XYZ file of C-alpha atoms in Angstrom:
666
model
C -70.663 15.415 -13.200
C -69.840 17.561 -10.091
C -71.327 21.045 -9.917
C -69.222 24.164 -9.933
C -69.455 25.249 -6.383
C -69.972 28.945 -5.764
C -66.984 30.754 -5.024
C -66.401 32.118 -1.319
C -63.703 33.763 0.401
C -64.184 31.247 3.184
C -65.109 27.876 1.587
C -67.270 26.686 -1.292
C -71.095 27.031 -0.959
C -72.541 23.418 -1.802
C -75.733 23.764 -3.887
C -78.766 22.814 -1.746
C -79.891 20.309 -4.257
C -76.542 18.363 -4.132
C -77.112 17.886 -0.465
C -80.938 17.555 -0.197
C -82.417 16.657 -3.498
C -82.812 13.034 -4.841
C -79.618 10.965 -4.685
C -78.119 9.851 -8.044
C -78.386 6.304 -6.793
C -79.262 4.809 -3.331
C -80.215 1.583 -1.502
C -78.012 -0.913 -3.396
C -79.055 -4.495 -3.152
C -78.093 -7.877 -4.481
C -80.641 -10.601 -5.335
C -80.577 -13.752 -3.363
C -79.622 -15.834 -6.275
C -76.579 -13.317 -6.973
C -77.800 -12.773 -10.651
C -79.036 -9.171 -10.025
C -78.320 -5.696 -8.710
C -80.897 -3.277 -7.736
C -81.080 0.130 -6.471
C -83.205 3.374 -6.509
C -82.538 6.167 -8.911
C -84.664 8.980 -10.450
C -86.481 8.474 -13.666
C -87.971 11.896 -14.760
C -87.145 13.143 -11.340
C -88.938 10.601 -9.355
C -87.201 7.714 -7.435
C -87.897 4.381 -9.076
C -86.206 0.833 -8.912
C -83.471 -0.039 -11.382
C -82.109 -3.486 -11.965
C -79.005 -4.806 -13.775
C -77.314 -8.135 -14.248
C -74.824 -8.541 -11.459
C -71.937 -8.977 -13.938
C -73.019 -6.088 -16.155
C -74.149 -3.070 -14.039
C -73.902 -0.720 -16.966
C -76.900 -2.651 -18.357
C -79.238 -1.259 -15.794
C -82.988 -0.557 -16.704
C -85.817 0.934 -14.781
C -88.565 -1.489 -13.747
C -91.075 0.623 -11.897
C -93.131 3.552 -13.056
C -93.830 5.575 -10.221
C -94.679 9.292 -11.322
C -95.782 11.015 -8.151
C -94.166 10.584 -4.678
C -91.368 8.222 -5.665
C -90.307 4.796 -3.998
C -88.420 5.056 -0.775
C -87.787 1.205 -0.168
C -87.532 -1.937 -1.907
C -86.720 -5.570 -1.131
C -86.054 -8.772 -3.042
C -88.441 -11.763 -2.780
C -86.619 -14.838 -1.584
C -86.857 -16.555 -5.113
C -85.241 -13.522 -6.707
C -88.268 -13.224 -8.975
C -89.893 -10.037 -7.787
C -88.928 -6.775 -6.148
C -91.376 -5.672 -3.505
C -92.178 -2.037 -2.821
C -95.019 -0.190 -0.800
C -96.472 3.216 -1.437
C -99.211 5.292 0.252
C -101.378 8.241 -1.106
C -99.932 11.799 -0.201
C -98.121 10.519 2.928
C -101.177 9.092 4.512
C -99.095 5.922 5.578
C -101.916 3.633 4.337
C -99.514 1.542 2.590
C -100.269 -0.939 -0.207
C -97.751 -3.752 -1.303
C -96.542 -4.006 -4.895
C -94.765 -6.767 -6.750
C -92.718 -6.086 -9.942
C -91.648 -8.922 -12.001
C -87.856 -8.698 -12.739
C -88.224 -10.010 -16.214
C -91.339 -8.190 -17.645
C -91.249 -5.135 -15.330
C -94.992 -5.755 -14.671
C -96.104 -4.086 -11.441
C -99.080 -5.435 -9.486
C -100.777 -3.999 -6.470
C -100.882 -7.098 -4.196
C -103.358 -5.522 -1.719
C -106.086 -3.766 -3.584
C -107.584 -2.805 -0.256
C -110.127 -0.099 0.524
C -109.056 3.558 1.137
C -108.070 4.087 4.677
C -106.807 0.464 5.242
C -103.125 -0.420 5.518
C -101.018 -3.441 4.607
C -97.828 -4.699 6.220
C -95.229 -7.479 5.054
C -94.783 -9.861 7.939
C -92.807 -12.868 6.605
C -91.511 -14.664 3.444
C -89.164 -17.828 3.253
C -87.057 -19.230 0.509
C -88.543 -22.682 1.208
C -92.011 -21.485 0.310
C -91.581 -19.566 -3.024
C -94.323 -17.215 -3.858
C -95.853 -17.303 -0.612
C -96.108 -14.472 2.019
C -97.849 -13.754 5.192
C -99.054 -10.259 5.499
C -101.208 -8.104 7.750
C -104.169 -5.959 6.711
C -106.373 -3.963 9.069
C -109.406 -3.465 6.552
C -111.821 -5.254 8.693
C -111.154 -3.320 11.868
C -108.588 -0.324 11.594
C -106.960 -1.089 14.973
C -105.891 -4.724 14.206
C -104.166 -6.457 11.538
C -105.633 -9.684 10.252
C -103.359 -12.326 8.795
C -103.543 -13.165 5.043
C -101.733 -15.814 3.026
C -100.601 -14.043 -0.184
C -99.315 -15.573 -3.444
C -96.982 -12.906 -4.808
C -96.790 -14.519 -8.164
C -100.463 -14.441 -8.827
C -101.845 -11.816 -6.343
C -104.084 -14.413 -4.967
C -104.893 -13.777 -1.210
C -106.800 -15.701 1.430
C -107.683 -14.859 5.084
C -105.555 -16.918 7.622
C -106.674 -15.572 10.913
C -108.677 -12.838 12.278
C -107.220 -10.653 14.961
C -109.106 -10.724 18.160
C -107.053 -7.852 19.591
C -103.465 -8.432 19.405
C -100.886 -5.617 18.910
C -98.819 -7.889 16.746
C -98.009 -11.339 15.482
C -94.781 -13.453 15.213
C -94.735 -15.770 12.089
C -92.309 -18.793 12.077
C -89.939 -19.953 9.105
C -92.828 -22.377 7.999
C -95.078 -19.397 7.552
C -97.228 -20.321 10.476
C -98.375 -17.887 13.191
C -96.621 -18.826 16.459
C -96.934 -15.943 18.854
C -99.323 -13.019 19.390
C -98.269 -9.852 21.482
C -101.013 -8.255 23.759
C -100.202 -5.037 25.482
C -100.686 -4.845 29.300
C -102.850 -2.014 30.727
C -100.366 0.439 32.156
C -97.636 -0.630 29.736
C -95.654 -3.895 29.008
C -96.875 -6.845 26.964
C -97.715 -10.518 27.150
C -96.641 -12.909 24.242
C -98.802 -15.820 23.819
C -98.566 -19.049 21.950
C -101.081 -19.156 19.173
C -102.147 -22.016 16.788
C -102.255 -21.893 13.022
C -105.664 -20.005 13.121
C -104.272 -17.408 15.353
C -106.234 -18.760 18.577
C -104.412 -17.674 21.794
C -102.887 -20.553 23.916
C -100.665 -20.434 26.818
C -98.461 -17.391 27.946
C -95.020 -17.672 26.540
C -93.127 -14.493 27.738
C -94.112 -11.432 29.794
C -92.466 -8.096 29.313
C -92.778 -5.678 32.030
C -93.322 -2.020 31.168
C -89.659 -0.776 32.056
C -88.545 -3.326 29.508
C -91.064 -2.500 26.770
C -88.955 -0.513 24.484
C -85.640 -2.689 24.896
C -87.129 -6.197 24.592
C -88.544 -7.928 21.495
C -88.657 -11.119 19.510
C -86.379 -10.883 16.258
C -86.832 -14.344 14.593
C -86.835 -18.080 14.739
C -84.036 -20.550 14.433
C -83.971 -22.686 11.506
C -85.940 -25.481 13.030
C -88.500 -23.097 14.646
C -87.598 -24.622 18.123
C -86.132 -21.534 19.655
C -86.619 -17.841 18.968
C -83.933 -15.025 19.055
C -84.620 -11.932 21.186
C -83.355 -8.666 22.329
C -83.920 -8.585 25.984
C -83.264 -6.027 28.825
C -85.174 -8.001 31.394
C -82.873 -8.580 34.480
C -80.320 -6.043 33.105
C -80.214 -2.596 31.695
C -78.717 -2.929 28.381
C -80.524 -5.227 25.891
C -78.658 -8.518 25.313
C -79.033 -10.706 22.206
C -80.486 -14.171 23.535
C -81.912 -17.283 22.296
C -85.057 -18.853 24.050
C -85.975 -22.651 23.812
C -89.711 -22.427 23.081
C -90.630 -25.697 24.768
C -88.664 -25.404 28.004
C -88.096 -21.484 28.118
C -84.285 -21.892 28.646
C -82.601 -18.683 27.955
C -78.937 -18.603 26.399
C -77.340 -15.284 26.131
C -75.340 -14.944 22.943
C -74.038 -11.356 23.230
C -74.144 -8.401 25.411
C -72.468 -5.125 26.083
C -72.115 -2.627 29.128
C -72.001 0.214 26.755
C -75.175 0.110 24.814
C -77.963 -2.269 23.734
C -77.223 -4.850 20.985
C -78.050 -2.801 17.789
C -77.874 -5.188 14.909
C -77.416 -8.879 14.035
C -75.989 -10.414 10.996
C -77.193 -13.989 10.243
C -76.554 -16.714 7.706
C -79.209 -16.530 4.997
C -79.852 -20.255 5.026
C -78.980 -21.663 8.592
C -80.201 -18.501 10.054
C -77.468 -18.883 12.616
C -76.007 -15.510 13.992
C -72.606 -14.644 12.492
C -71.871 -11.258 14.016
C -73.477 -8.472 16.175
C -73.127 -4.850 16.553
C -72.973 -2.325 19.372
C -73.754 1.286 18.716
C -72.343 3.531 21.450
C -70.479 6.584 19.993
C -70.102 4.409 16.833
C -71.290 1.158 15.597
C -68.699 -1.729 16.114
C -69.203 -5.183 14.821
C -68.071 -8.415 16.693
C -67.881 -11.767 15.038
C -69.750 -14.721 16.648
C -68.746 -17.170 13.987
C -65.047 -17.669 13.018
C -66.140 -17.709 9.482
C -66.687 -13.892 9.262
C -63.844 -12.703 11.498
C -61.524 -12.148 8.452
C -64.371 -10.503 6.495
C -65.163 -7.895 9.303
C -61.379 -7.306 9.906
C -60.838 -6.710 6.072
C -63.747 -4.276 5.748
C -62.735 -2.438 8.697
C -59.206 -2.033 7.230
C -60.597 -0.603 4.051
C -63.308 1.631 5.476
C -63.216 5.323 6.741
C -66.354 4.839 8.633
C -68.672 2.298 9.909
C -69.565 -0.974 8.294
C -73.076 -1.407 7.086
C -74.176 -4.612 5.340
C -77.315 -3.986 3.239
C -77.802 -7.374 1.490
C -76.282 -10.874 0.734
C -76.602 -13.638 -1.607
C -78.329 -16.761 -0.407
C -74.931 -18.603 -0.237
C -73.568 -15.675 1.663
C -70.472 -15.276 -0.374
C -71.227 -11.826 -1.798
C -72.535 -8.844 0.361
C -73.522 -5.298 -0.792
C -71.638 -3.160 1.862
C -71.476 0.756 2.546
C -68.708 2.545 4.120
C -70.730 4.881 6.419
C -68.435 7.849 6.972
C -69.340 11.363 8.146
C -67.227 12.967 5.404
C -68.713 11.132 2.565
C -72.317 10.081 1.513
C -72.732 6.279 1.072
C -70.618 4.500 -1.465
C -72.164 1.143 -2.268
C -69.743 -1.871 -2.934
C -69.787 -5.455 -3.888
C -67.660 -7.587 -1.338
C -66.628 -10.863 -2.638
C -65.858 -13.040 0.399
C -63.943 -15.691 -1.562
C -61.458 -13.355 -3.226
C -61.590 -10.736 -0.538
C -62.300 -7.854 -2.839
C -64.368 -4.845 -3.030
C -65.806 -3.558 -6.255
C -67.416 -0.046 -6.157
C -71.082 -0.132 -7.444
C -71.966 3.592 -7.186
C -71.758 6.627 -4.901
C -75.171 7.887 -3.739
C -74.211 11.577 -4.298
C -71.229 11.916 -6.663
C -71.782 15.424 -6.919
C -70.279 15.885 -3.512
C -67.019 14.140 -4.252
C -65.129 17.307 -4.050
C -67.313 19.202 -1.713
C -65.755 20.569 1.668
C -67.614 17.939 3.908
C -66.661 17.965 7.451
C -65.857 15.453 10.271
C -68.385 14.744 12.911
C -67.164 14.577 16.463
C -68.965 12.020 18.744
C -68.800 13.016 22.401
C -70.393 11.826 25.695
C -71.823 14.907 27.685
C -73.028 14.739 31.160
C -76.425 15.903 31.943
C -77.038 17.852 35.301
C -77.920 14.659 37.056
C -74.986 12.674 35.689
C -76.791 10.993 32.909
C -74.538 10.262 29.800
C -75.841 11.947 26.584
C -74.086 10.394 23.573
C -74.007 13.389 21.196
C -72.565 14.431 17.771
C -71.389 17.895 16.507
C -70.219 19.230 13.226
C -68.141 22.376 12.793
C -68.022 24.725 9.725
C -65.197 24.529 7.401
C -62.194 26.321 8.302
C -63.308 27.153 11.941
C -61.076 24.629 13.570
C -57.625 25.405 12.226
C -55.693 23.288 14.733
C -57.960 20.311 14.471
C -58.709 19.784 18.004
C -62.637 19.742 17.531
C -63.040 23.171 19.108
C -63.563 26.248 16.808
C -60.958 28.993 16.866
C -63.874 31.188 18.131
C -67.552 30.431 19.174
C -69.816 30.041 16.088
C -73.533 30.264 15.549
C -75.152 26.993 16.419
C -78.099 24.900 15.507
C -79.345 22.210 18.071
C -80.898 19.666 15.694
C -83.085 17.423 17.677
C -84.086 13.829 16.458
C -87.658 12.626 16.322
C -89.427 9.647 18.012
C -88.497 10.386 20.865
C -87.932 6.571 20.823
C -85.082 6.763 18.417
C -81.355 7.776 18.190
C -78.796 9.920 16.639
C -75.585 8.359 15.401
C -72.497 8.622 13.773
C -72.088 8.888 9.966
C -73.000 10.897 7.004
C -75.797 13.487 8.096
C -77.125 15.843 5.243
C -78.427 18.252 7.769
C -75.110 18.536 9.608
C -73.108 18.965 6.341
C -75.655 21.378 4.937
C -75.719 23.664 8.083
C -71.963 23.399 8.721
C -71.416 24.579 5.176
C -73.720 27.653 5.805
C -71.687 28.600 8.866
C -73.060 26.901 11.832
C -72.100 24.259 14.304
C -74.602 21.571 14.504
C -75.270 19.670 17.568
C -77.395 16.552 17.928
C -78.092 15.005 21.321
C -79.373 11.500 22.508
C -81.510 13.125 25.353
C -83.314 10.768 28.039
C -86.090 8.751 26.175
C -83.640 8.068 23.081
C -83.343 4.323 22.447
C -80.252 2.213 22.157
C -78.544 3.198 25.540
C -80.461 0.773 27.834
C -83.802 0.784 29.495
C -82.599 3.114 32.192
C -82.045 5.824 29.530
C -85.439 5.397 28.050
C -87.424 5.160 31.361
C -85.697 8.229 32.736
C -88.137 10.187 30.251
C -91.354 9.112 31.796
C -93.359 12.028 32.807
C -90.401 14.342 31.539
C -91.831 15.842 28.242
C -90.781 19.415 28.536
C -89.232 18.532 31.762
C -85.724 16.648 32.111
C -85.853 15.719 28.413
C -85.568 19.312 27.468
C -83.004 19.869 30.433
C -80.858 17.423 28.658
C -81.073 19.717 25.464
C -80.168 22.738 27.455
C -77.380 20.898 29.276
C -75.750 19.966 25.997
C -76.188 23.601 24.720
C -74.482 24.877 27.719
C -71.717 22.443 27.380
C -71.203 23.586 23.653
C -71.049 27.203 25.012
C -68.666 26.245 27.826
C -66.246 24.414 25.321
C -66.240 27.498 23.129
C -68.066 25.885 20.183
C -71.393 27.851 20.373
C -71.980 31.494 20.521
C -74.587 31.906 23.485
C -76.168 34.704 21.432
C -76.615 32.731 18.351
C -78.183 29.287 19.028
C -81.198 28.018 17.138
C -83.339 24.970 17.834
C -84.979 22.698 15.218
C -86.041 19.195 14.344
C -88.754 16.935 13.176
C -91.765 15.084 14.914
C -90.515 15.073 18.635
C -87.909 17.372 17.527
C -90.422 19.754 16.417
C -92.064 19.400 19.710
C -88.762 20.043 21.288
C -88.456 23.147 19.273
C -91.868 24.509 20.395
C -90.752 23.667 24.052
C -87.553 25.484 23.363
C -89.165 28.734 22.305
C -91.832 28.740 24.948
C -90.424 27.022 28.147
C -86.877 28.483 27.655
C -87.536 31.498 25.448
C -84.266 33.290 26.404
C -82.074 30.419 25.156
C -82.675 30.383 21.524
C -82.396 32.918 18.882
C -85.211 31.120 16.704
C -86.788 27.652 16.042
C -87.536 25.543 13.089
C -90.438 23.155 13.770
C -91.194 20.304 11.266
C -94.288 18.407 11.928
C -94.015 18.867 15.597
C -97.002 18.477 18.186
C -98.033 21.649 19.783
C -100.739 20.190 22.062
C -100.174 16.766 23.630
C -103.942 16.353 24.270
C -104.896 16.782 20.581
C -101.860 14.735 19.482
C -102.753 11.591 21.398
C -106.524 12.041 20.634
C -105.941 11.965 16.829
C -103.289 9.069 16.478
C -104.221 6.500 13.757
C -106.438 3.479 15.137
C -103.623 0.898 14.462
C -101.569 2.800 17.023
C -104.116 2.195 19.803
C -103.166 -1.216 20.827
C -99.638 -0.039 21.842
C -100.543 3.412 23.479
C -100.655 2.115 26.991
C -96.997 1.146 26.915
C -95.814 4.242 24.897
C -97.457 7.724 24.774
C -99.680 7.050 27.630
C -97.129 5.628 30.150
C -94.542 8.417 29.268
C -96.836 11.305 28.916
C -100.182 10.216 30.461
C -103.781 9.341 29.288
C -105.715 12.219 28.102
C -109.037 10.513 29.195
C -107.783 10.642 32.923
C -108.405 13.988 34.543
C -105.255 13.805 36.692
C -103.120 13.137 33.723
C -104.955 15.630 31.238
C -104.054 18.540 33.724
C -100.298 17.763 33.514
C -100.373 17.177 29.734
C -102.001 20.472 29.137
C -99.139 21.953 31.158
C -96.584 20.066 29.130
C -97.990 21.453 25.833
C -96.281 24.398 24.118
C -99.597 25.795 22.945
C -100.406 26.484 26.589
C -97.347 28.738 26.876
C -97.516 30.469 23.497
C -97.512 34.042 25.021
C -93.786 33.274 26.311
C -92.576 33.205 22.697
C -89.986 35.978 22.082
C -88.310 34.726 18.629
C -89.288 33.927 15.334
C -90.442 30.343 14.413
C -90.647 28.500 11.160
C -93.125 25.702 10.864
C -93.386 22.971 8.101
C -96.233 20.625 7.919
C -97.663 17.880 5.791
C -101.274 18.283 5.290
C -101.957 14.285 5.335
C -99.805 13.588 8.399
C -101.583 10.783 10.284
C -99.305 10.922 13.218
C -99.085 14.617 14.022
C -102.019 16.071 12.256
C -102.261 19.450 10.659
C -104.146 20.824 13.632
C -100.967 20.781 15.678
C -99.319 23.348 13.188
C -102.502 25.344 12.817
C -103.068 25.682 16.481
C -99.629 27.324 17.157
C -99.559 29.278 14.019
C -102.934 30.749 14.699
C -102.157 31.484 18.378
C -98.887 33.205 17.382
C -100.591 35.217 14.588
C -103.206 36.436 17.195
C -100.450 37.609 19.341
C -98.701 39.394 16.504
C -95.657 37.077 16.937
C -93.300 36.332 14.163
C -94.154 32.985 12.554
C -93.761 31.532 9.093
C -95.925 28.619 8.264
C -95.754 26.301 5.174
C -98.201 23.471 4.506
C -97.776 20.843 1.906
C -100.811 19.345 0.389
C -99.266 16.025 -0.721
C -97.134 15.207 2.245
C -97.444 13.319 5.401
C -95.089 12.992 8.501
C -92.160 14.599 6.723
C -91.351 15.645 3.126
C -90.741 12.944 0.587
C -90.986 14.791 -2.628
C -87.783 16.425 -3.661
C -89.706 19.442 -4.855
C -91.203 19.871 -1.388
C -88.071 19.196 0.590
C -86.125 21.749 -1.287
C -88.567 24.526 -1.092
C -88.936 24.132 2.632
C -85.040 23.816 3.226
C -84.689 26.796 1.129
C -86.910 28.726 3.370
C -85.262 27.344 6.352
C -81.927 28.333 4.989
C -83.004 31.990 4.356
C -84.750 31.916 7.862
C -81.607 30.925 9.647
C -79.492 33.255 7.764
C -81.650 36.143 9.097
C -81.776 34.645 12.787
C -78.025 33.418 12.953
C -76.216 35.457 10.199
C -74.913 32.547 8.293
C -74.867 32.189 4.561
C -77.686 31.257 2.339
C -78.258 30.063 -1.304
C -81.084 32.348 -2.615
C -84.386 30.689 -2.626
C -84.684 31.215 -6.383
C -86.743 28.679 -8.099
C -86.688 26.224 -5.188
C -90.738 26.123 -4.942
C -90.950 24.859 -8.547
C -93.117 21.859 -8.544
C -93.846 21.997 -4.776
C -97.307 21.760 -3.301
C -96.494 24.514 -0.629
C -99.094 26.680 0.840
C -97.567 29.636 2.694
C -100.269 30.204 5.412
C -98.239 32.703 7.430
C -95.242 35.003 7.412
C -94.566 35.247 3.738
C -92.702 38.547 4.342
C -90.614 37.154 7.185
C -88.025 35.273 4.963
C -86.050 37.147 2.270
C -87.062 36.023 -1.024
C -90.084 33.892 0.010
C -92.720 36.401 -1.249
C -90.918 36.585 -4.786
C -90.520 32.733 -4.862
C -94.212 32.290 -4.171
C -95.191 34.818 -6.872
C -92.616 33.062 -9.464
C -94.082 29.658 -8.614
C -97.720 31.148 -9.317
C -96.570 32.551 -12.700
C -94.101 29.807 -13.630
C -91.055 32.236 -13.679
C -87.809 32.049 -11.784
C -87.265 34.364 -8.750
C -84.176 36.683 -8.895
């Protein structure tokens, strides 16, 4: 049942929980044999896996029993007998793999490894039912050894110890075929390996400029060729096939607009059927005539982008999602034979009548001419003539994506909808360093943390001001991970540009950031952080890194800052938040700091998400003047520790007291 939205003279106030709490259902899948549907949904408030007969979705039953963090991803085994999930402890990212029997709902920990070790799924194949190849870093935390696993019985045996490879490539016969070694200074070499993982001849070399845009993505059915995304000799990554014995390269697809972003393949033959390019929006192109009509039909039926989440082994039925900005995902079963769509569920039916807003894609030019694909959303009622420009400038939130080796894209975005509903324009920018737009776009970020990467964000804000979108006196900056770092850079390097900032798990000191990375990141640091920022072990680099760290410039902060941190974060450890918060408190600067004792790199538990975002909503209302739903009992069940600034946000002190006493705040 949809909630009764709060009355407003402007537009309905969407309840925070409807936007940011657990979805009603999500992640719809169909089993390879076509007999089952599966999805994630809450059980007693915690996300778990549910299954139902494909011909009787109403007969769903829950088959996992997680009671703590909830399950955030699931996938079918090729024989349709089990669903596999992964889980860590409190966000530490030391994942175990679990198998749940579809018939009995019995769940087994397939990887009962010691604390601090991590398991990863590498390969399964329908021709080898019950078998899987996995990686485990129990022997050496830097490197993943190969194990053969029987997911029916849980039996596991060592296949190959890792002598120093950053990654493995397993073929369709579940045999190790290649190993990846990073090159000092960046880049990687790909070597042939035998069945025991012993290194042979060099197969391919990837120079450092191509490191983020070139990768192996899977073997042909006969294991004689391998598919790649490859930017070597070009800017935008193409989809290619390489014959393993001869090295002959065949280009299958490419684009001048952006990298190839996705491939759809036949589940049995493994032949590519279609590819996607995501510039302003994701667009699919058929490679095989057999799917041309399907893609055309889905495009005619959908308001947004086509997303194919799973398919039966015979490829006759797909689970698809219409990814439109104005509606959260609706999962549908597409029958290719009858060309019919059957709705399975909406992930957030409570938003069916909510005033959700369109997202505007735009290409903004940076000061040096670099194209910055960006997206913005306006508050309801602010653009009466529908030209994409509000009738008058509005308070604006610059929301910066993490990574930085990731990207923002078109589609339903909870943060955009939430903040637009509270009265703000929301702007997201694919600054240099973002992936998907070619290697030139990525490599222009080398050495530019707090430099040109930040200039791109400022250029986008200036564009929004010039267009009449943003009120120049009411612009906030926020984001998570790199977005948190960008926030700290924003309030230190450009303190007059922003009215306030929201930093979620962002690094404040690039030296301590890199010195505390988890061991299994170390094999790839040369081509990533060391190349793009510098090696803190080298004195000449260290001086520059210190200068690029917001902590060095904390005395320049003039505006309020809100910090959110997960105590168990292995990527951006708690010291990053502690350092900046302590420095601000010492200088009597306004900072509110929330730490979550059972979270890692972000907030997975809905109780934690809702408590932090309630605080953020109140914080921004005071800073930018937008609307806010009262904090109320948003802290109920959360693990939040308010380590600074409890009196800086209206209702925060009362919510904290109510949490301690078990009562609801006014």
